[in-house]
Amino acid sequence: GAGVSQSPSNKVTEKGKDVELRCDPISGHTALYWYRQSLGQGLEFLIYFQGNSAPDKSGLPSDRFSAERTGGSVSTLTIQRTQQEDSAVYLCASSLRWGRGDTEAFFGQGTRLTVV
Amino acid sequence: GEDVEQSLFLSVREGDSSVINCTYTDSSSTYLYWYKQEPGAGLQLLTYIFSNMDMKQDQRLTVLLNKKDKHLSLRIADTQTGDSAIYFCAERGSSYKLIFGSGTRLLVRP
């Protein structure tokens, strides 16, 4: 596609429910990142994929959070048993490859998650 | 560990220059970036600088890097109301992660 696409753009869910957030990276981009932006805060790194593998999951806040990537393309971030502190904007980014610092990371518009 | 800090807020008058400052801790940082986030929008890369440079200019934007003090700044010349946004400093060191600051909200007054 033309850019990184995330869906849904907005999600309101009840506390305790599970949610799935989707990211469609730019075609051909092998690196994919998930970040979380809480209100008035910077971006908190969650997880990174190179291809389908996630070398580092240490940024995931708890074991309620998981992510997968299939076919080296679409990624899904799943939050189980959502809590109010999970409310944030979840941003996905992709880049051509991770090893080149001068390679731009393109961000999606984000999914605004509200847990009520 | 890796940390990036920015001041939270800057207010300038239209036509003046804006200077947004950032400090970082990772001495192995190779690339440093400035991103812009407009209300309700995603992040847009404005510019980046490689750590062996001390200045980069791109139209109205000037990036200054003091590697010794681990200080990065973004100067916007002739600031316009359309420049009002949140500006994030980010660094990439030896790891694959982009580490972001908390963002500086720039308000441009008419």
Short mmCIF file of N, CA and C in Angstrom, two decimals, chain B residues 12-100:
data_model
loop_
_atom_site.label_atom_id
_atom_site.label_comp_id
_atom_site.label_asym_id
_atom_site.label_seq_id
_atom_site.Cartn_x
_atom_site.Cartn_y
_atom_site.Cartn_z
N VAL B 12 6.30 30.52 20.62
CA VAL B 12 7.03 31.56 19.88
C VAL B 12 6.03 32.37 19.06
N ARG B 13 6.47 33.53 18.63
CA ARG B 13 5.64 34.38 17.78
C ARG B 13 5.92 34.04 16.32
N GLU B 14 4.88 34.12 15.53
CA GLU B 14 5.02 33.85 14.09
C GLU B 14 6.11 34.72 13.49
N GLY B 15 6.98 34.10 12.70
CA GLY B 15 8.08 34.83 12.08
C GLY B 15 9.39 34.74 12.85
N ASP B 16 9.28 34.42 14.16
CA ASP B 16 10.50 34.24 14.95
C ASP B 16 11.10 32.87 14.67
N SER B 17 12.31 32.66 15.19
CA SER B 17 12.93 31.33 15.12
C SER B 17 12.54 30.53 16.37
N SER B 18 12.40 29.23 16.17
CA SER B 18 12.14 28.32 17.29
C SER B 18 13.35 27.42 17.46
N VAL B 19 13.71 27.16 18.70
CA VAL B 19 14.79 26.22 18.97
C VAL B 19 14.29 25.19 19.98
N ILE B 20 14.28 23.95 19.55
CA ILE B 20 13.83 22.85 20.40
C ILE B 20 15.05 22.02 20.76
N ASN B 21 15.22 21.77 22.05
CA ASN B 21 16.41 21.09 22.53
C ASN B 21 16.12 19.67 23.01
N CYS B 22 17.16 18.86 22.96
CA CYS B 22 17.04 17.45 23.33
C CYS B 22 18.38 16.97 23.87
N THR B 23 18.34 16.16 24.91
CA THR B 23 19.56 15.51 25.39
C THR B 23 19.35 14.01 25.40
N TYR B 24 20.42 13.27 25.20
CA TYR B 24 20.32 11.82 25.17
C TYR B 24 21.49 11.24 25.95
N THR B 25 21.38 9.97 26.29
CA THR B 25 22.39 9.38 27.14
C THR B 25 23.24 8.32 26.45
N ASP B 26 22.74 7.75 25.37
CA ASP B 26 23.44 6.63 24.75
C ASP B 26 24.62 7.13 23.93
N SER B 27 25.81 6.90 24.41
CA SER B 27 26.99 7.40 23.72
C SER B 27 27.26 6.66 22.41
N SER B 28 26.57 5.53 22.22
CA SER B 28 26.76 4.78 20.98
C SER B 28 25.75 5.18 19.91
N SER B 29 24.98 6.25 20.19
CA SER B 29 23.99 6.70 19.20
C SER B 29 24.66 6.98 17.86
N THR B 30 24.08 6.43 16.82
CA THR B 30 24.64 6.63 15.49
C THR B 30 23.82 7.62 14.68
N TYR B 31 22.51 7.56 14.84
CA TYR B 31 21.63 8.48 14.14
C TYR B 31 20.69 9.13 15.13
N LEU B 32 20.42 10.41 14.90
CA LEU B 32 19.46 11.13 15.73
C LEU B 32 18.43 11.77 14.81
N TYR B 33 17.20 11.80 15.26
CA TYR B 33 16.08 12.15 14.40
C TYR B 33 15.19 13.21 15.05
N TRP B 34 14.52 13.93 14.19
CA TRP B 34 13.43 14.80 14.62
C TRP B 34 12.17 14.40 13.87
N TYR B 35 11.12 14.10 14.65
CA TYR B 35 9.81 13.77 14.10
C TYR B 35 8.82 14.85 14.50
N LYS B 36 7.81 15.04 13.64
CA LYS B 36 6.74 16.01 13.90
C LYS B 36 5.42 15.25 13.98
N GLN B 37 4.62 15.61 14.98
CA GLN B 37 3.29 15.00 15.10
C GLN B 37 2.26 16.10 15.18
N GLU B 38 1.40 16.16 14.17
CA GLU B 38 0.31 17.13 14.18
C GLU B 38 -0.91 16.49 14.83
N PRO B 39 -1.84 17.31 15.33
CA PRO B 39 -2.99 16.76 16.04
C PRO B 39 -3.72 15.70 15.23
N GLY B 40 -3.94 14.55 15.84
CA GLY B 40 -4.68 13.47 15.21
C GLY B 40 -3.94 12.76 14.09
N ALA B 41 -2.67 13.05 13.95
CA ALA B 41 -1.91 12.45 12.85
C ALA B 41 -0.79 11.58 13.38
N GLY B 42 -0.21 10.79 12.50
CA GLY B 42 0.94 9.98 12.88
C GLY B 42 2.21 10.81 12.89
N LEU B 43 3.31 10.15 13.12
CA LEU B 43 4.58 10.85 13.16
C LEU B 43 5.18 10.97 11.78
N GLN B 44 5.75 12.13 11.51
CA GLN B 44 6.37 12.39 10.23
C GLN B 44 7.85 12.70 10.47
N LEU B 45 8.73 11.99 9.77
CA LEU B 45 10.16 12.28 9.91
C LEU B 45 10.46 13.62 9.26
N LEU B 46 11.06 14.53 10.04
CA LEU B 46 11.45 15.84 9.51
C LEU B 46 12.87 15.79 8.96
N THR B 47 13.77 15.29 9.76
CA THR B 47 15.17 15.26 9.37
C THR B 47 15.93 14.34 10.31
N TYR B 48 17.11 13.96 9.91
CA TYR B 48 17.96 13.16 10.79
C TYR B 48 19.41 13.59 10.57
N ILE B 49 20.25 13.24 11.52
CA ILE B 49 21.66 13.58 11.43
C ILE B 49 22.49 12.39 11.87
N PHE B 50 23.57 12.15 11.17
CA PHE B 50 24.47 11.08 11.53
C PHE B 50 25.43 11.61 12.58
N SER B 51 25.87 10.74 13.46
CA SER B 51 26.60 11.20 14.64
C SER B 51 27.98 11.78 14.32
N ASN B 52 28.48 11.59 13.11
CA ASN B 52 29.78 12.18 12.81
C ASN B 52 29.65 13.58 12.21
N MET B 53 28.41 14.07 12.18
CA MET B 53 28.16 15.43 11.69
C MET B 53 27.85 16.31 12.89
N ASP B 54 28.08 17.61 12.76
CA ASP B 54 27.68 18.51 13.83
C ASP B 54 26.59 19.49 13.40
N MET B 55 26.29 19.51 12.12
CA MET B 55 25.22 20.38 11.66
C MET B 55 24.62 19.83 10.36
N LYS B 56 23.34 20.03 10.24
CA LYS B 56 22.66 19.70 8.99
C LYS B 56 21.58 20.73 8.75
N GLN B 57 21.54 21.25 7.53
CA GLN B 57 20.53 22.27 7.21
C GLN B 57 19.64 21.76 6.08
N ASP B 58 18.35 21.99 6.25
CA ASP B 58 17.39 21.57 5.25
C ASP B 58 16.30 22.62 5.20
N GLN B 59 16.41 23.54 4.25
CA GLN B 59 15.46 24.64 4.10
C GLN B 59 15.36 25.43 5.40
N ARG B 60 14.19 25.45 6.03
CA ARG B 60 14.05 26.26 7.26
C ARG B 60 14.56 25.54 8.51
N LEU B 61 14.94 24.29 8.35
CA LEU B 61 15.37 23.50 9.50
C LEU B 61 16.89 23.42 9.60
N THR B 62 17.39 23.62 10.81
CA THR B 62 18.82 23.43 11.08
C THR B 62 18.95 22.54 12.30
N VAL B 63 19.70 21.46 12.15
CA VAL B 63 19.95 20.54 13.26
C VAL B 63 21.39 20.74 13.70
N LEU B 64 21.57 20.92 15.00
CA LEU B 64 22.91 21.02 15.58
C LEU B 64 23.13 19.85 16.54
N LEU B 65 24.28 19.23 16.44
CA LEU B 65 24.60 18.10 17.31
C LEU B 65 25.91 18.38 18.03
N ASN B 66 25.86 18.32 19.36
CA ASN B 66 27.05 18.40 20.19
C ASN B 66 27.23 17.02 20.81
N LYS B 67 28.07 16.22 20.17
CA LYS B 67 28.19 14.83 20.59
C LYS B 67 28.85 14.72 21.96
N LYS B 68 29.75 15.64 22.26
CA LYS B 68 30.44 15.60 23.56
C LYS B 68 29.44 15.77 24.70
N ASP B 69 28.51 16.72 24.52
CA ASP B 69 27.51 16.97 25.56
C ASP B 69 26.24 16.16 25.35
N LYS B 70 26.19 15.37 24.28
CA LYS B 70 25.00 14.59 23.94
C LYS B 70 23.77 15.50 23.88
N HIS B 71 23.90 16.56 23.11
CA HIS B 71 22.84 17.56 22.98
C HIS B 71 22.51 17.76 21.52
N LEU B 72 21.23 17.73 21.23
CA LEU B 72 20.71 17.90 19.87
C LEU B 72 19.71 19.04 19.88
N SER B 73 19.73 19.86 18.85
CA SER B 73 18.72 20.91 18.77
C SER B 73 18.17 21.00 17.36
N LEU B 74 16.94 21.50 17.29
CA LEU B 74 16.27 21.74 16.02
C LEU B 74 15.88 23.20 15.98
N ARG B 75 16.37 23.91 14.99
CA ARG B 75 16.01 25.31 14.82
C ARG B 75 15.10 25.42 13.61
N ILE B 76 13.95 26.08 13.81
CA ILE B 76 13.02 26.33 12.72
C ILE B 76 13.05 27.83 12.47
N ALA B 77 13.51 28.23 11.30
CA ALA B 77 13.55 29.65 10.95
C ALA B 77 12.19 30.11 10.46
N ASP B 78 11.87 31.39 10.73
CA ASP B 78 10.62 31.98 10.23
C ASP B 78 9.44 31.08 10.55
N THR B 79 9.26 30.80 11.83
CA THR B 79 8.23 29.85 12.26
C THR B 79 6.83 30.32 11.86
N GLN B 80 6.06 29.39 11.33
CA GLN B 80 4.71 29.68 10.85
C GLN B 80 3.68 28.96 11.74
N THR B 81 2.43 29.41 11.66
CA THR B 81 1.39 28.78 12.47
C THR B 81 1.25 27.29 12.13
N GLY B 82 1.54 26.94 10.89
CA GLY B 82 1.48 25.54 10.47
C GLY B 82 2.56 24.68 11.09
N ASP B 83 3.52 25.32 11.74
CA ASP B 83 4.57 24.56 12.42
C ASP B 83 4.13 24.12 13.82
N SER B 84 2.99 24.61 14.28
CA SER B 84 2.48 24.21 15.60
C SER B 84 2.22 22.70 15.59
N ALA B 85 2.87 22.01 16.50
CA ALA B 85 2.80 20.54 16.54
C ALA B 85 3.62 20.07 17.74
N ILE B 86 3.70 18.76 17.89
CA ILE B 86 4.60 18.18 18.87
C ILE B 86 5.83 17.66 18.12
N TYR B 87 6.99 17.99 18.62
CA TYR B 87 8.24 17.58 17.98
C TYR B 87 8.96 16.58 18.89
N PHE B 88 9.27 15.44 18.30
CA PHE B 88 9.93 14.37 19.05
C PHE B 88 11.37 14.21 18.57
N CYS B 89 12.24 14.15 19.52
CA CYS B 89 13.63 13.79 19.28
C CYS B 89 13.73 12.27 19.47
N ALA B 90 14.54 11.60 18.66
CA ALA B 90 14.72 10.16 18.80
C ALA B 90 16.15 9.79 18.46
N GLU B 91 16.62 8.74 19.06
CA GLU B 91 17.97 8.29 18.75
C GLU B 91 17.97 6.78 18.51
N ARG B 92 18.90 6.39 17.65
CA ARG B 92 19.12 4.97 17.40
C ARG B 92 20.59 4.70 17.67
N GLY B 93 20.82 3.80 18.59
CA GLY B 93 22.19 3.48 18.93
C GLY B 93 22.61 2.17 18.34
N SER B 94 23.18 1.34 19.18
CA SER B 94 23.67 0.06 18.69
C SER B 94 22.54 -0.93 18.50
N SER B 95 21.37 -0.61 19.03
CA SER B 95 20.25 -1.53 18.88
C SER B 95 19.37 -1.07 17.72
N TYR B 96 18.37 -1.81 17.44
CA TYR B 96 17.44 -1.52 16.36
C TYR B 96 16.36 -0.52 16.77
N LYS B 97 16.27 -0.28 18.09
CA LYS B 97 15.16 0.52 18.58
C LYS B 97 15.37 2.00 18.34
N LEU B 98 14.27 2.67 18.00
CA LEU B 98 14.25 4.13 18.06
C LEU B 98 13.78 4.49 19.47
N ILE B 99 14.60 5.25 20.19
CA ILE B 99 14.22 5.70 21.52
C ILE B 99 13.77 7.15 21.42
N PHE B 100 12.54 7.41 21.85
CA PHE B 100 11.95 8.74 21.69
C PHE B 100 11.96 9.51 23.00
#
